[in-house]
Short mmCIF file of C-alpha atoms in Angstrom, two decimals:
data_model
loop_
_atom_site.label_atom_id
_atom_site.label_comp_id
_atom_site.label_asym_id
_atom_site.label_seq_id
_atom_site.Cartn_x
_atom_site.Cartn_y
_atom_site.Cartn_z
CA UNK A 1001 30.68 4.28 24.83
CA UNK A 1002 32.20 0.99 23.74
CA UNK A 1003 30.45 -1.25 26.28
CA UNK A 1004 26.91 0.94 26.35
CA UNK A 1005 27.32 -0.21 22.26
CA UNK A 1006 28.08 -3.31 22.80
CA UNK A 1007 24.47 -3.35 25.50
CA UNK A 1008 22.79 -2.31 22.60
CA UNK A 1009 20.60 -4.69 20.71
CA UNK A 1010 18.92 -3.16 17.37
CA UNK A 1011 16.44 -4.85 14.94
CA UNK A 1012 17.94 -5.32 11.84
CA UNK A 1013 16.70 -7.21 8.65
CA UNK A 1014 18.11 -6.09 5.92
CA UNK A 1015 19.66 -2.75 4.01
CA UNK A 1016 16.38 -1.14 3.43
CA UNK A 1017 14.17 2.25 3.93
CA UNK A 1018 15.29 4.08 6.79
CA UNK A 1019 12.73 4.09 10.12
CA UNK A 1020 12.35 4.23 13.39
CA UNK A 1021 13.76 1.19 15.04
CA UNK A 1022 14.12 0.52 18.83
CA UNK A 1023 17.67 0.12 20.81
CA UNK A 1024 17.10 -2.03 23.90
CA UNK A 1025 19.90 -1.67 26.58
CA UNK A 1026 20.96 -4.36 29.46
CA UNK A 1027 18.08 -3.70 31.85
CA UNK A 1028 14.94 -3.90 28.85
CA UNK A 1029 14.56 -0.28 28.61
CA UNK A 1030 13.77 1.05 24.66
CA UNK A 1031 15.06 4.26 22.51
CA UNK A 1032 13.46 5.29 19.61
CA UNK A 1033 16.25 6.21 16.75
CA UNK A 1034 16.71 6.19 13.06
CA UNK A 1035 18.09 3.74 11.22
CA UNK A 1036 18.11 2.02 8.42
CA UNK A 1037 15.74 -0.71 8.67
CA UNK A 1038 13.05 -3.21 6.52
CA UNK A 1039 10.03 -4.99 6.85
CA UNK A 1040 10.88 -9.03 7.21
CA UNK A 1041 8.15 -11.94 6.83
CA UNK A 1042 8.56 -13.03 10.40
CA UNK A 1043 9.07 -9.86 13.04
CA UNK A 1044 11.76 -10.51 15.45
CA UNK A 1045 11.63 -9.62 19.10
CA UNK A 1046 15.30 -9.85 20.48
CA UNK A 1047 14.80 -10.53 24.36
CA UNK A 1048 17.99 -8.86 25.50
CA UNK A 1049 21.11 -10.85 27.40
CA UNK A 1050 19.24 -14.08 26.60
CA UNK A 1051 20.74 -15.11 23.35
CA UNK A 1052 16.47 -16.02 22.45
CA UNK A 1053 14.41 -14.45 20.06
CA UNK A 1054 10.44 -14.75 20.04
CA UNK A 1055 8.90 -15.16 16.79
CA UNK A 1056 5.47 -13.91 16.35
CA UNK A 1057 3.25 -16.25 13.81
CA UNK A 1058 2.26 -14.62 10.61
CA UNK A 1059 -1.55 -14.92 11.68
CA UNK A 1060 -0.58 -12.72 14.82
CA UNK A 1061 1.07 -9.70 12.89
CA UNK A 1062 -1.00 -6.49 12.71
CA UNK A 1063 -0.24 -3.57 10.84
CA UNK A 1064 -1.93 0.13 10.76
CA UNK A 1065 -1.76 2.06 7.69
CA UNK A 1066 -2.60 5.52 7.39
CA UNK A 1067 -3.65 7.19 4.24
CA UNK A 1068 -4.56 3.79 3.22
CA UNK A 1069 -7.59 3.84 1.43
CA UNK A 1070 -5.30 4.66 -1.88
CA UNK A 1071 -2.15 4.92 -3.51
CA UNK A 1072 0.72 4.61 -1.89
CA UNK A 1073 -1.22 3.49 1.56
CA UNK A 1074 -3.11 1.05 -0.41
CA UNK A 1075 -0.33 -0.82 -2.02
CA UNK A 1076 1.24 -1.21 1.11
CA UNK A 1077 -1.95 -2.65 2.49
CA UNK A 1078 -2.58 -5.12 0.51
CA UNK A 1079 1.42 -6.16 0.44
CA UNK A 1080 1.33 -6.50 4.19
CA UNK A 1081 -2.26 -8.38 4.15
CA UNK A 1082 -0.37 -11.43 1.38
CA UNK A 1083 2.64 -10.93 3.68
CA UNK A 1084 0.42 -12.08 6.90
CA UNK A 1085 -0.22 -8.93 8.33
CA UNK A 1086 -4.16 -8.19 9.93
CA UNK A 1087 -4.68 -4.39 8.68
CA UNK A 1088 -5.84 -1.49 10.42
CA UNK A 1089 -6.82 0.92 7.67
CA UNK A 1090 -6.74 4.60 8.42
CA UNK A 1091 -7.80 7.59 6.14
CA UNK A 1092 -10.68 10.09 5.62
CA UNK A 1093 -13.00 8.84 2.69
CA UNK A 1094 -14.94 5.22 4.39
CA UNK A 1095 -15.85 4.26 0.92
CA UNK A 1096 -12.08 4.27 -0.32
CA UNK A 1097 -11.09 2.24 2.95
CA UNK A 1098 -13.98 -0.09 2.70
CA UNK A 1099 -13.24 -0.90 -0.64
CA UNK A 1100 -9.37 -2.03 0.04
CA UNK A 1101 -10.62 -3.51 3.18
CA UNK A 1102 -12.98 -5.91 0.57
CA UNK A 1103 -9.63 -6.40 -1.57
CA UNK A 1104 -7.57 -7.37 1.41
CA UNK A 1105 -10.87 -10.05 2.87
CA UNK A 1106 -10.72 -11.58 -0.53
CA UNK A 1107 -7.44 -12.82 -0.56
CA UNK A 1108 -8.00 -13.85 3.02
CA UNK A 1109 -6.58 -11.75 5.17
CA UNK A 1110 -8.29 -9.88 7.64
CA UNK A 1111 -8.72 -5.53 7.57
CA UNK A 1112 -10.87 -3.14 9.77
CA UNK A 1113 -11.43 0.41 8.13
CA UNK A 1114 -11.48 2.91 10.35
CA UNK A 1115 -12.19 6.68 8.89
CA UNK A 1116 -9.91 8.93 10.04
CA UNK A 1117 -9.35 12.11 10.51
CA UNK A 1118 -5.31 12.90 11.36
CA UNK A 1119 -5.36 16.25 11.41
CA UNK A 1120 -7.56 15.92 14.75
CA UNK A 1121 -5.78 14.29 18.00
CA UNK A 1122 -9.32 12.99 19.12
CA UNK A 1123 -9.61 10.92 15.79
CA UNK A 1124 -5.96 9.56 16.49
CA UNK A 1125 -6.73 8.95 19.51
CA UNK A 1126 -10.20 7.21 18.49
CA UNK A 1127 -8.34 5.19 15.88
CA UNK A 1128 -5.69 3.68 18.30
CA UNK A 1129 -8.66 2.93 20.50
CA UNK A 1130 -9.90 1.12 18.03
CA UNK A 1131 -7.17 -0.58 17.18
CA UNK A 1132 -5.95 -2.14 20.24
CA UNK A 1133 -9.81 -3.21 21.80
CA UNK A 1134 -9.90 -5.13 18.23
CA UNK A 1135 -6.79 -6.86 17.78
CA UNK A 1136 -4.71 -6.10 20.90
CA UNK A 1137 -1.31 -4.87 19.58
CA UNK A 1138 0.20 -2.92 17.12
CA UNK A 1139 3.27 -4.35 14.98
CA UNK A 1140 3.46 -2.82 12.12
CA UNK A 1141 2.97 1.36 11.78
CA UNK A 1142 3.00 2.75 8.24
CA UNK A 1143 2.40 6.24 8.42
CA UNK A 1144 1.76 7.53 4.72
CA UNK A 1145 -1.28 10.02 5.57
CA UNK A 1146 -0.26 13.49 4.31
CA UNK A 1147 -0.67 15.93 1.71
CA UNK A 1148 1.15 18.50 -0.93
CA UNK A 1149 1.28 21.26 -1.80
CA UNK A 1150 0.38 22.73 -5.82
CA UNK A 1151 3.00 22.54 -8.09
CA UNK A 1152 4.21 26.28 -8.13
CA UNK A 1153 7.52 28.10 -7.43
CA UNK A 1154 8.28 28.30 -3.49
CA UNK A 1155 8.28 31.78 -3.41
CA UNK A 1156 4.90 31.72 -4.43
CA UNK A 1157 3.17 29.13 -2.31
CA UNK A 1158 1.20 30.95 0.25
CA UNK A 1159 2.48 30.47 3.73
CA UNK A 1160 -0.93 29.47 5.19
CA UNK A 1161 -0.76 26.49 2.71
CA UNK A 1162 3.11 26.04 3.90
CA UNK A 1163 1.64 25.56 7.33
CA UNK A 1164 -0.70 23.29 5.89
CA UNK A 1165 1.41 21.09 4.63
CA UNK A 1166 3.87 20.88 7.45
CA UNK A 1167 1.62 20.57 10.13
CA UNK A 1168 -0.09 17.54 8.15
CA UNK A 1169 2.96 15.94 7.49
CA UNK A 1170 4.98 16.52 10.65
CA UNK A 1171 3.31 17.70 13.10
CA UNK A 1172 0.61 14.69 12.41
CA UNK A 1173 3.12 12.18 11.65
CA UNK A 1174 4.48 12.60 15.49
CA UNK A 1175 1.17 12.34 17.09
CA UNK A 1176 0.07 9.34 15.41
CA UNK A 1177 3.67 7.67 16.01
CA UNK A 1178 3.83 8.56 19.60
CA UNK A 1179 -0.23 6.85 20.16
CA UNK A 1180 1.96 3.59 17.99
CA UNK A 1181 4.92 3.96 20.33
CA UNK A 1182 2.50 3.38 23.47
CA UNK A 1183 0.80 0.42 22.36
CA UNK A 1184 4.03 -1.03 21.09
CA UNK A 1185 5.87 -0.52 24.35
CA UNK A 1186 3.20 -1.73 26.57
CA UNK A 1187 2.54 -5.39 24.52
CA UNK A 1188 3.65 -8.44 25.00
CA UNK A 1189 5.64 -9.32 22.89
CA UNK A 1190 6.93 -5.70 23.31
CA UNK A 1191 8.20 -3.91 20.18
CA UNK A 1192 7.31 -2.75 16.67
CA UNK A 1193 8.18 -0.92 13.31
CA UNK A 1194 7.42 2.17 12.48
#
Protein backbone atom coordinates (compact mmCIF):
# COMPACT_ATOMS: atom_id res chain seq x y z
CA UNK A 1 0.00 0.00 0.00
CA UNK A 2 2.89 2.27 0.88
CA UNK A 3 4.56 2.32 -2.54
CA UNK A 4 1.01 2.11 -4.71
CA UNK A 5 0.58 5.66 -2.38
CA UNK A 6 3.52 6.87 -2.96
CA UNK A 7 2.59 6.10 -7.30
CA UNK A 8 -0.19 8.14 -6.65
CA UNK A 9 -0.31 11.66 -7.93
CA UNK A 10 -3.61 13.74 -6.89
CA UNK A 11 -4.60 17.33 -7.89
CA UNK A 12 -4.58 19.40 -5.09
CA UNK A 13 -5.03 23.26 -4.75
CA UNK A 14 -6.12 24.13 -1.79
CA UNK A 15 -8.49 23.02 1.42
CA UNK A 16 -11.71 23.55 -0.33
CA UNK A 17 -15.27 21.87 -1.38
CA UNK A 18 -14.97 18.32 -1.63
CA UNK A 19 -15.13 16.71 -5.52
CA UNK A 20 -14.23 14.35 -7.63
CA UNK A 21 -10.56 14.51 -8.34
CA UNK A 22 -8.45 12.02 -10.41
CA UNK A 23 -5.47 9.66 -8.91
CA UNK A 24 -3.02 8.87 -11.71
CA UNK A 25 -0.77 5.79 -10.98
CA UNK A 26 2.90 4.95 -12.55
CA UNK A 27 1.72 3.73 -15.96
CA UNK A 28 -0.96 7.07 -16.73
CA UNK A 29 -3.97 5.20 -15.88
CA UNK A 30 -6.87 7.55 -13.85
CA UNK A 31 -9.37 6.79 -10.74
CA UNK A 32 -12.10 8.81 -10.04
CA UNK A 33 -12.33 9.44 -5.99
CA UNK A 34 -13.44 12.00 -3.53
CA UNK A 35 -11.53 14.37 -2.10
CA UNK A 36 -11.27 17.45 -0.97
CA UNK A 37 -10.43 19.67 -3.69
CA UNK A 38 -10.81 23.61 -5.25
CA UNK A 39 -11.01 25.41 -8.26
CA UNK A 40 -7.37 27.30 -8.93
CA UNK A 41 -6.82 30.20 -11.63
CA UNK A 42 -4.46 28.11 -13.66
CA UNK A 43 -5.57 24.12 -13.89
CA UNK A 44 -2.72 21.86 -13.37
CA UNK A 45 -2.10 18.71 -15.31
CA UNK A 46 0.59 16.64 -13.33
CA UNK A 47 2.27 14.37 -16.12
CA UNK A 48 3.18 11.50 -13.84
CA UNK A 49 7.09 10.29 -13.07
CA UNK A 50 8.20 13.42 -14.95
CA UNK A 51 8.58 15.93 -12.23
CA UNK A 52 6.60 18.51 -15.27
CA UNK A 53 3.40 20.00 -15.05
CA UNK A 54 1.45 21.48 -18.19
CA UNK A 55 -0.29 24.61 -17.63
CA UNK A 56 -3.26 25.29 -19.69
CA UNK A 57 -3.66 29.28 -20.61
CA UNK A 58 -6.62 30.96 -19.09
CA UNK A 59 -8.08 31.60 -22.72
CA UNK A 60 -8.03 27.67 -23.15
CA UNK A 61 -10.11 26.73 -19.94
CA UNK A 62 -13.72 25.61 -20.54
CA UNK A 63 -16.19 24.99 -18.07
CA UNK A 64 -19.93 23.38 -18.30
CA UNK A 65 -22.42 24.41 -15.88
CA UNK A 66 -25.59 22.83 -15.39
CA UNK A 67 -28.59 24.47 -13.94
CA UNK A 68 -26.91 27.56 -15.01
CA UNK A 69 -29.27 29.82 -16.31
CA UNK A 70 -29.87 31.00 -12.42
CA UNK A 71 -28.95 31.02 -8.99
CA UNK A 72 -26.55 29.09 -7.78
CA UNK A 73 -25.48 27.87 -11.56
CA UNK A 74 -25.41 31.39 -12.57
CA UNK A 75 -23.09 32.77 -10.03
CA UNK A 76 -20.78 30.21 -10.72
CA UNK A 77 -20.93 31.10 -14.37
CA UNK A 78 -20.15 34.23 -14.42
CA UNK A 79 -17.21 33.60 -11.57
CA UNK A 80 -15.61 31.09 -13.88
CA UNK A 81 -16.18 33.42 -17.15
CA UNK A 82 -13.88 36.66 -14.95
CA UNK A 83 -11.76 33.70 -13.81
CA UNK A 84 -10.91 32.75 -17.68
CA UNK A 85 -13.09 30.02 -18.12
CA UNK A 86 -15.20 29.69 -21.86
CA UNK A 87 -18.81 28.50 -20.50
CA UNK A 88 -20.97 25.87 -21.57
CA UNK A 89 -24.34 26.76 -20.09
CA UNK A 90 -26.78 23.97 -19.44
CA UNK A 91 -30.45 24.19 -18.12
CA UNK A 92 -34.09 24.01 -19.35
CA UNK A 93 -35.51 27.66 -19.81
CA UNK A 94 -33.21 29.22 -23.29
CA UNK A 95 -34.28 32.62 -22.28
CA UNK A 96 -32.70 32.30 -18.66
CA UNK A 97 -29.41 30.81 -20.33
CA UNK A 98 -29.34 33.32 -23.06
CA UNK A 99 -29.57 36.01 -20.80
CA UNK A 100 -26.36 34.94 -18.52
CA UNK A 101 -24.76 33.93 -21.69
CA UNK A 102 -25.21 38.05 -22.69
CA UNK A 103 -23.81 38.81 -19.02
CA UNK A 104 -20.85 36.54 -19.41
CA UNK A 105 -20.10 38.15 -23.53
CA UNK A 106 -20.13 41.51 -21.90
CA UNK A 107 -17.42 41.21 -19.70
CA UNK A 108 -15.62 39.39 -22.46
CA UNK A 109 -15.62 36.10 -22.01
CA UNK A 110 -17.04 33.73 -24.21
CA UNK A 111 -20.56 31.31 -23.30
CA UNK A 112 -22.72 28.97 -25.55
CA UNK A 113 -26.30 28.22 -24.06
CA UNK A 114 -27.38 25.12 -24.67
CA UNK A 115 -31.13 24.15 -23.33
CA UNK A 116 -31.15 21.23 -21.60
CA UNK A 117 -33.06 18.79 -20.55
CA UNK A 118 -31.13 16.38 -17.70
CA UNK A 119 -33.66 14.36 -16.83
CA UNK A 120 -33.37 12.83 -20.53
CA UNK A 121 -29.96 10.85 -21.47
CA UNK A 122 -30.50 11.96 -25.20
CA UNK A 123 -30.34 15.73 -24.10
CA UNK A 124 -27.07 14.84 -22.06
CA UNK A 125 -25.90 13.25 -24.55
CA UNK A 126 -26.87 16.17 -27.13
CA UNK A 127 -25.32 18.68 -24.76
CA UNK A 128 -21.84 16.96 -24.52
CA UNK A 129 -22.08 16.76 -28.28
CA UNK A 130 -22.31 20.05 -28.34
CA UNK A 131 -19.86 20.81 -26.21
CA UNK A 132 -16.89 19.11 -27.45
CA UNK A 133 -17.61 19.86 -31.62
CA UNK A 134 -17.55 23.66 -30.18
CA UNK A 135 -14.72 24.01 -28.02
CA UNK A 136 -12.99 20.59 -27.98
CA UNK A 137 -12.55 19.71 -24.25
CA UNK A 138 -14.10 19.86 -21.14
CA UNK A 139 -12.15 21.28 -17.94
CA UNK A 140 -14.26 22.40 -15.73
CA UNK A 141 -17.79 20.30 -14.76
CA UNK A 142 -20.14 22.05 -12.32
CA UNK A 143 -23.01 20.02 -11.92
CA UNK A 144 -25.71 22.16 -9.94
CA UNK A 145 -28.93 21.04 -12.08
CA UNK A 146 -31.44 19.55 -9.61
CA UNK A 147 -34.46 20.13 -7.76
CA UNK A 148 -36.38 19.93 -4.13
CA UNK A 149 -38.71 18.86 -2.77
CA UNK A 150 -41.80 21.22 -0.75
CA UNK A 151 -41.07 22.14 2.51
CA UNK A 152 -43.23 19.54 4.51
CA UNK A 153 -42.53 16.86 7.18
CA UNK A 154 -40.80 13.61 5.56
CA UNK A 155 -43.38 11.46 6.49
CA UNK A 156 -45.56 13.34 4.45
CA UNK A 157 -43.78 13.90 1.18
CA UNK A 158 -45.26 11.59 -1.30
CA UNK A 159 -42.91 8.91 -2.44
CA UNK A 160 -43.48 9.55 -6.18
CA UNK A 161 -42.07 13.10 -5.46
CA UNK A 162 -39.17 11.24 -3.28
CA UNK A 163 -38.34 9.49 -6.50
CA UNK A 164 -38.45 12.67 -8.12
CA UNK A 165 -36.12 14.22 -6.38
CA UNK A 166 -33.56 11.48 -6.15
CA UNK A 167 -33.57 10.43 -9.50
CA UNK A 168 -32.96 14.26 -10.54
CA UNK A 169 -30.34 14.71 -8.25
CA UNK A 170 -28.49 11.39 -8.34
CA UNK A 171 -29.38 9.43 -10.70
CA UNK A 172 -28.85 12.62 -13.23
CA UNK A 173 -25.88 13.86 -11.55
CA UNK A 174 -24.02 10.36 -12.58
CA UNK A 175 -25.04 10.42 -16.12
CA UNK A 176 -24.02 13.81 -16.84
CA UNK A 177 -20.57 13.20 -14.87
CA UNK A 178 -19.82 9.98 -16.55
CA UNK A 179 -20.54 11.91 -20.48
CA UNK A 180 -17.70 14.74 -18.46
CA UNK A 181 -15.50 11.86 -17.41
CA UNK A 182 -15.22 10.69 -21.23
CA UNK A 183 -14.33 13.83 -22.74
CA UNK A 184 -11.95 14.58 -19.92
CA UNK A 185 -10.11 11.29 -20.22
CA UNK A 186 -9.84 11.26 -23.88
CA UNK A 187 -8.22 15.16 -24.24
CA UNK A 188 -5.14 16.28 -24.51
CA UNK A 189 -4.18 17.70 -22.02
CA UNK A 190 -6.04 14.81 -20.26
CA UNK A 191 -7.85 15.61 -16.98
CA UNK A 192 -10.51 17.77 -15.34
CA UNK A 193 -12.67 18.86 -12.25
CA UNK A 194 -15.71 17.86 -11.49
Amino acid sequence: APALARRLQAYRCAPGARGLIYNRDSQGDETPRMARAHFCDMAIFPIVGSGKETKMSASAKIALVTGGGTGVGRAVAIALAKAGYSLVLAGRRKEMLDKVSGEINSIGARALAVPTDVSKRDSILSLFGTTKSTFGRLDVLFNNAGIGAPAMPLEDLPFETWTNVVATNLTVMGRVTQEAIKIMKAQTPRGGRI
